[in-house]
CSV table of N, CA and C in Angstrom, one decimal:
chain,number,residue,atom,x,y,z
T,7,UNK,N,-62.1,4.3,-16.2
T,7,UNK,CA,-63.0,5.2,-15.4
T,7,UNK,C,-64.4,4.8,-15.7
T,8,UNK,N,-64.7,4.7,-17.0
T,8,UNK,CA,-66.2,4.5,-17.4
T,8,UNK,C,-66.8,3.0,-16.8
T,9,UNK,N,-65.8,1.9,-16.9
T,9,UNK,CA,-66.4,0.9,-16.4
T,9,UNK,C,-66.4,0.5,-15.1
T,10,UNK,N,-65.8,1.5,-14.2
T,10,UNK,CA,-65.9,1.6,-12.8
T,10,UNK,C,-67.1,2.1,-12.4
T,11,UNK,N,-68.0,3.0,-13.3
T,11,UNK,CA,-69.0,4.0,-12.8
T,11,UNK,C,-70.0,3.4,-13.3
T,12,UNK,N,-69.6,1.9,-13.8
T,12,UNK,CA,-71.1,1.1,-14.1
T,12,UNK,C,-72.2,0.8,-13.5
T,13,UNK,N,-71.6,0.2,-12.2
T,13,UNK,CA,-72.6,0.3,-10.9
T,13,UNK,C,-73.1,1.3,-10.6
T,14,UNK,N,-72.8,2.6,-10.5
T,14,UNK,CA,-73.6,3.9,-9.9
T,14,UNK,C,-75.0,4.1,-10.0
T,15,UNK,N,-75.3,4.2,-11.5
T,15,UNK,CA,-76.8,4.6,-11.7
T,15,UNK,C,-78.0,2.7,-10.5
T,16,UNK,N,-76.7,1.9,-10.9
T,16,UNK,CA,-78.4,0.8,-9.6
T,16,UNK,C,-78.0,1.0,-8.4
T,17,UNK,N,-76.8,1.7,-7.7
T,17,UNK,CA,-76.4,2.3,-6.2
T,17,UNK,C,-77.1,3.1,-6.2
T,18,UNK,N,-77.4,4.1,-6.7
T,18,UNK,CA,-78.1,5.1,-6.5
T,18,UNK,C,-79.6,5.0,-6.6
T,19,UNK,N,-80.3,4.0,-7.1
T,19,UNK,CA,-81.4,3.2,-7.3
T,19,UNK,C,-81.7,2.4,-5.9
T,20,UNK,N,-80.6,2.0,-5.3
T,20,UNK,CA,-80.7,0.8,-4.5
T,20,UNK,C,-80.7,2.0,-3.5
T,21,UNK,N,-80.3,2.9,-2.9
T,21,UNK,CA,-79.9,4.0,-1.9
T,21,UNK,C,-81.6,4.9,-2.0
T,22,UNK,N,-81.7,5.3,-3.3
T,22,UNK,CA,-83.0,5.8,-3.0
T,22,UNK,C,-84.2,5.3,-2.1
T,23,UNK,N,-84.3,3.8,-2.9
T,23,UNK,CA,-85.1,2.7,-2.2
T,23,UNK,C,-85.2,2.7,-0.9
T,24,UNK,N,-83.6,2.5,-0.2
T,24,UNK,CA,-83.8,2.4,1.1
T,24,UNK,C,-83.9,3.7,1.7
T,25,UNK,N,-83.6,4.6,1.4
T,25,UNK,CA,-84.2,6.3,1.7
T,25,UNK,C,-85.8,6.6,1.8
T,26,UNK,N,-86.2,5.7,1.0
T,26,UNK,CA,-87.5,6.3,0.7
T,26,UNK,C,-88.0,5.0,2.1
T,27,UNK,N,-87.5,3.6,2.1
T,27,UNK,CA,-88.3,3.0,3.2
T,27,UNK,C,-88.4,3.2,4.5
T,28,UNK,N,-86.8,4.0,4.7
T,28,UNK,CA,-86.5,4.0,5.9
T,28,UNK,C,-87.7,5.7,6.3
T,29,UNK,N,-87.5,6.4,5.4
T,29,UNK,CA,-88.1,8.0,5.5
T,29,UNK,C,-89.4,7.6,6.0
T,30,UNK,N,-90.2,6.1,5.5
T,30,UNK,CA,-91.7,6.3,5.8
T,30,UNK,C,-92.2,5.9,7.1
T,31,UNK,N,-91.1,5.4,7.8
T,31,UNK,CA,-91.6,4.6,9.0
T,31,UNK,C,-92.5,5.5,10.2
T,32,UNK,N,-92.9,5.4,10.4
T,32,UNK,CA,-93.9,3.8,10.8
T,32,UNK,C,-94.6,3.2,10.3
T,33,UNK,N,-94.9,3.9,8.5
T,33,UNK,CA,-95.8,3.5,7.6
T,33,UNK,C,-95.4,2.6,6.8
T,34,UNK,N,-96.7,1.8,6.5
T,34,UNK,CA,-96.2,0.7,5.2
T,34,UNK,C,-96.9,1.3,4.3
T,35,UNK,N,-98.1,2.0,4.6
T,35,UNK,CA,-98.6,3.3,3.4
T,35,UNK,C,-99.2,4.4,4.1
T,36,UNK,N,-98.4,5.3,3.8
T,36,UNK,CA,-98.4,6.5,4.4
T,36,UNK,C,-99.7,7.0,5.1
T,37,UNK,N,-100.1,7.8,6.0
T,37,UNK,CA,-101.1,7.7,7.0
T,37,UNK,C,-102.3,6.9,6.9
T,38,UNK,N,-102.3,5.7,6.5
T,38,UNK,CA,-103.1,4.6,6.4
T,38,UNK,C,-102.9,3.6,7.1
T,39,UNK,N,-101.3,2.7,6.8
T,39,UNK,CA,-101.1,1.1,7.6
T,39,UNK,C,-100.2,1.4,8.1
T,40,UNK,N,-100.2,1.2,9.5
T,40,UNK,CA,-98.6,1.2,10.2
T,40,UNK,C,-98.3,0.4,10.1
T,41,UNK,N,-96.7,0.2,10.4
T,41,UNK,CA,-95.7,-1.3,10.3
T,41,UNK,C,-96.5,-2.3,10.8
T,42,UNK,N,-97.1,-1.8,12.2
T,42,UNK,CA,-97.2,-3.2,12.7
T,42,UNK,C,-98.4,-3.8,12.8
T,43,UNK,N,-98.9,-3.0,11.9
T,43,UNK,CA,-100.1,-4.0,11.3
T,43,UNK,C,-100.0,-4.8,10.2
T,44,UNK,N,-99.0,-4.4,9.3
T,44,UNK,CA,-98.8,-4.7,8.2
T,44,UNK,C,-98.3,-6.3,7.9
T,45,UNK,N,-97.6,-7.0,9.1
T,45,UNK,CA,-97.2,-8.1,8.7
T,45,UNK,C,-98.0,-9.2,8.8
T,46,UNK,N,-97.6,-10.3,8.0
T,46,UNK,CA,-98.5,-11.5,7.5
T,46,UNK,C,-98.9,-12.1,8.4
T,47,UNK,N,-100.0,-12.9,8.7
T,47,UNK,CA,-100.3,-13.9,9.2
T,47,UNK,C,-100.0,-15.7,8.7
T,48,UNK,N,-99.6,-15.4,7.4
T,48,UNK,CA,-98.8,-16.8,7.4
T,48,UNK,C,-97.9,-17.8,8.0
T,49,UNK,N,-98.0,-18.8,7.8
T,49,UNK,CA,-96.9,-19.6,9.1
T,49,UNK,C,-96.1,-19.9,8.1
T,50,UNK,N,-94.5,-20.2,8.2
T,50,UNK,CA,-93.6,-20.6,7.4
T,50,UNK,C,-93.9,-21.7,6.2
T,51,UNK,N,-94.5,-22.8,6.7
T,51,UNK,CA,-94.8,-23.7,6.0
T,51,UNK,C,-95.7,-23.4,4.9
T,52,UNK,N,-97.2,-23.0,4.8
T,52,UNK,CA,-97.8,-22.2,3.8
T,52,UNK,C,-97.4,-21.4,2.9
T,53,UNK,N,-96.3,-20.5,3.3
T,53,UNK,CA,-95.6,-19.6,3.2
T,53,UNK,C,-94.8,-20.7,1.8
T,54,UNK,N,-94.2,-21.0,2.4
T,54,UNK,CA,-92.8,-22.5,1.7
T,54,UNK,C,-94.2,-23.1,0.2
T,55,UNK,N,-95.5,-23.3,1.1
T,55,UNK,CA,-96.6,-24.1,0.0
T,55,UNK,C,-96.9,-23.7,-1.3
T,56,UNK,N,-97.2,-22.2,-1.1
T,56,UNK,CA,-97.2,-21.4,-1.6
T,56,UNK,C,-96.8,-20.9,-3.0
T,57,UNK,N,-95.5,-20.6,-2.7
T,57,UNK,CA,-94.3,-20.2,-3.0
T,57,UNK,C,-93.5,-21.4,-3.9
T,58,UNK,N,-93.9,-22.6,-3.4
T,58,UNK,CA,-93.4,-24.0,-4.5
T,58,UNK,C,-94.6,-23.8,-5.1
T,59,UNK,N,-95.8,-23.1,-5.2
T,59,UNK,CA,-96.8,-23.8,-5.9
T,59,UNK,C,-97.2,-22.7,-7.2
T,60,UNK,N,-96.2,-21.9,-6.6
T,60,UNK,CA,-96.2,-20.3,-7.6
T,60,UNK,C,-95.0,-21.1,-8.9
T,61,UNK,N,-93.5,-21.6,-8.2
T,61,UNK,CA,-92.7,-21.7,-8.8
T,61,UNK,C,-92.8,-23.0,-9.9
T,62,UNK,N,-93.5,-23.8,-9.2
T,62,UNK,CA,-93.8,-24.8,-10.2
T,62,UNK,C,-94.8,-24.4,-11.4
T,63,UNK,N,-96.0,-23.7,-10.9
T,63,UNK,CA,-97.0,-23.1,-12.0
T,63,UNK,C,-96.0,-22.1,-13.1
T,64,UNK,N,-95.4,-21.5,-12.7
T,64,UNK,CA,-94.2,-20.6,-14.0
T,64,UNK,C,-93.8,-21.3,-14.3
T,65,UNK,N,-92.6,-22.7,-13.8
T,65,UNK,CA,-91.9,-23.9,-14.4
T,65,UNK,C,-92.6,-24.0,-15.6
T,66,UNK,N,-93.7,-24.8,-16.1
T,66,UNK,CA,-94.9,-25.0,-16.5
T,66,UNK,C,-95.2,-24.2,-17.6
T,67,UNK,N,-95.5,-23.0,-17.2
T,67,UNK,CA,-95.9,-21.7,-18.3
T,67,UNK,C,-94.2,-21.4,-19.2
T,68,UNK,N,-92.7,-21.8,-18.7
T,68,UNK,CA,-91.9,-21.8,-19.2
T,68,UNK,C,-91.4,-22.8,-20.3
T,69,UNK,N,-91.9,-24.1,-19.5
T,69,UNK,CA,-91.6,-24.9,-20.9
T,69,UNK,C,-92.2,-25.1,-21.7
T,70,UNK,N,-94.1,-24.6,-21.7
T,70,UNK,CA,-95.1,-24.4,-22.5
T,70,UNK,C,-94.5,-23.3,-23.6
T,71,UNK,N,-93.8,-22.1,-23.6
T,71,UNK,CA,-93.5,-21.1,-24.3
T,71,UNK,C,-92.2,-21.7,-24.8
T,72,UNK,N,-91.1,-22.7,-24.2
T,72,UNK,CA,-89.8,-22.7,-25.2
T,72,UNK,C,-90.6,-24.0,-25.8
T,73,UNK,N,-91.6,-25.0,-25.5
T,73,UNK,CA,-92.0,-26.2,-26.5
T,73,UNK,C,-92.6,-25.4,-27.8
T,74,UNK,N,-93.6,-24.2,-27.5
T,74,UNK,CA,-94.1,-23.1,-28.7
T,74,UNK,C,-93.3,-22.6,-29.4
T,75,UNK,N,-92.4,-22.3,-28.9
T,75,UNK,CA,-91.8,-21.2,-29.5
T,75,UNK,C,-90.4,-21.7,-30.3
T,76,UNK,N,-90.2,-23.0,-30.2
T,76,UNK,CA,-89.3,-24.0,-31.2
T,76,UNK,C,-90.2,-24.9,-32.1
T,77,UNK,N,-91.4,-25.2,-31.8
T,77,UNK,CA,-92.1,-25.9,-32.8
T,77,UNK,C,-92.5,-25.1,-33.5
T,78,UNK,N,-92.9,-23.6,-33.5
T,78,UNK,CA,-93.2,-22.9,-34.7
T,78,UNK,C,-91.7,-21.9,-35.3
T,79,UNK,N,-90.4,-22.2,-34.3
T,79,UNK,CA,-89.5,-21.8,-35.3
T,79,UNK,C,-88.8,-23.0,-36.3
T,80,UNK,N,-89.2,-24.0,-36.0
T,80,UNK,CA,-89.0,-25.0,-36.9
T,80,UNK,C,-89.6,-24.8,-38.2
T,81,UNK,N,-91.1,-24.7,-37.8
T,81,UNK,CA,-91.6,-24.2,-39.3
T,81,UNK,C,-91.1,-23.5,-40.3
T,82,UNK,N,-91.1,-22.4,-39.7
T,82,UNK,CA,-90.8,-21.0,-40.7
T,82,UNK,C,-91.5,-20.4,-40.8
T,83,UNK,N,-91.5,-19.5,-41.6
T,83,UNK,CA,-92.3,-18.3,-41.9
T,83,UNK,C,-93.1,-18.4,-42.9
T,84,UNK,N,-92.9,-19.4,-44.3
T,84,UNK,CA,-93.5,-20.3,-45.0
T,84,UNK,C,-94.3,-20.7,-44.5
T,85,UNK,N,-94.5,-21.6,-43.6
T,85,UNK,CA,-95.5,-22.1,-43.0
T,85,UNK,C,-96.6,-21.8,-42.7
T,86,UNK,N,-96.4,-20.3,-42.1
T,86,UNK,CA,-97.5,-19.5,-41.5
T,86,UNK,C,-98.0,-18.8,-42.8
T,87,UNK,N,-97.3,-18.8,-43.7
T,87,UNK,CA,-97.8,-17.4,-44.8
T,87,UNK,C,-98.9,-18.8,-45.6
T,88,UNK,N,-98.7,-20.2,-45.8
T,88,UNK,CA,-99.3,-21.3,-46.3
T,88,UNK,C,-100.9,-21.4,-45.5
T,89,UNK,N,-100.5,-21.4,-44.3
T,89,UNK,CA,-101.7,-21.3,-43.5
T,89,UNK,C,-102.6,-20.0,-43.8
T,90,UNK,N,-102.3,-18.7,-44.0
T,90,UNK,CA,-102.6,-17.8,-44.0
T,90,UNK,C,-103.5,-17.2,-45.6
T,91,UNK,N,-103.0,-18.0,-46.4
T,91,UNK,CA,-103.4,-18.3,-47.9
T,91,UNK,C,-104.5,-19.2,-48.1
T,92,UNK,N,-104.4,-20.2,-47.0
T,92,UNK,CA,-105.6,-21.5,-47.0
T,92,UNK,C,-106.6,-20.9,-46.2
T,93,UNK,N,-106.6,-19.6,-45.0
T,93,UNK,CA,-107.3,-19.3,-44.8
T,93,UNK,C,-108.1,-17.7,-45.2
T,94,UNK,N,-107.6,-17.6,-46.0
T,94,UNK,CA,-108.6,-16.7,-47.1
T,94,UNK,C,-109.1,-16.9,-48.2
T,95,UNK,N,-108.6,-18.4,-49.3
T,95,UNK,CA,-108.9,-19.3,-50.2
T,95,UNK,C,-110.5,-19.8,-49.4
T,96,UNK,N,-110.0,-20.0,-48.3
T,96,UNK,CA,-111.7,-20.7,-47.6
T,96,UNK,C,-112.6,-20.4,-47.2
């Protein structure tokens, strides 16, 4: 029974969501933007530009953080407390 009722709590997350989108229409923010001003002016392709140019820039910031974050677990914790004694000695 318990692991049947796993899903519930993000159904009921996911059901709010669309409650709350469907409730605001015609608004994209309540008496301010209506729907149909709201959509983009982008063309698919820029759109596509975009969107590779986002995913490649995180690529990037990803393997910068696992190249970091294995050359200083390599070290140890030694390493840092060495550094940290050379810079109060100095």
């Amino acid at each position: 029974m318990t692991l049947w009722s796993l899903p519930l709590p993000w159904i009921a997350i996911e059901a709010g969501w669309f409650m709350t989108e469907f409730g605001r229409q015609p608004w994209a923010i309540q008496d301010i933007l209506p729907t149909w001003y709201a959509h983009s002016a982008l063309t698919p392709g820029q759109l596509a530009f975009s969107m590779g140019l986002i995913l490649g820039l995180y690529t990037l910031f990803l393997i910068a953080e696992v190249y970091l974050m294995q050359k200083y677990a390599r070290l140890g914790p030694s390493a840092m407390q060495h550094q940290q004694q050379a810079q109060q000695q100095g």
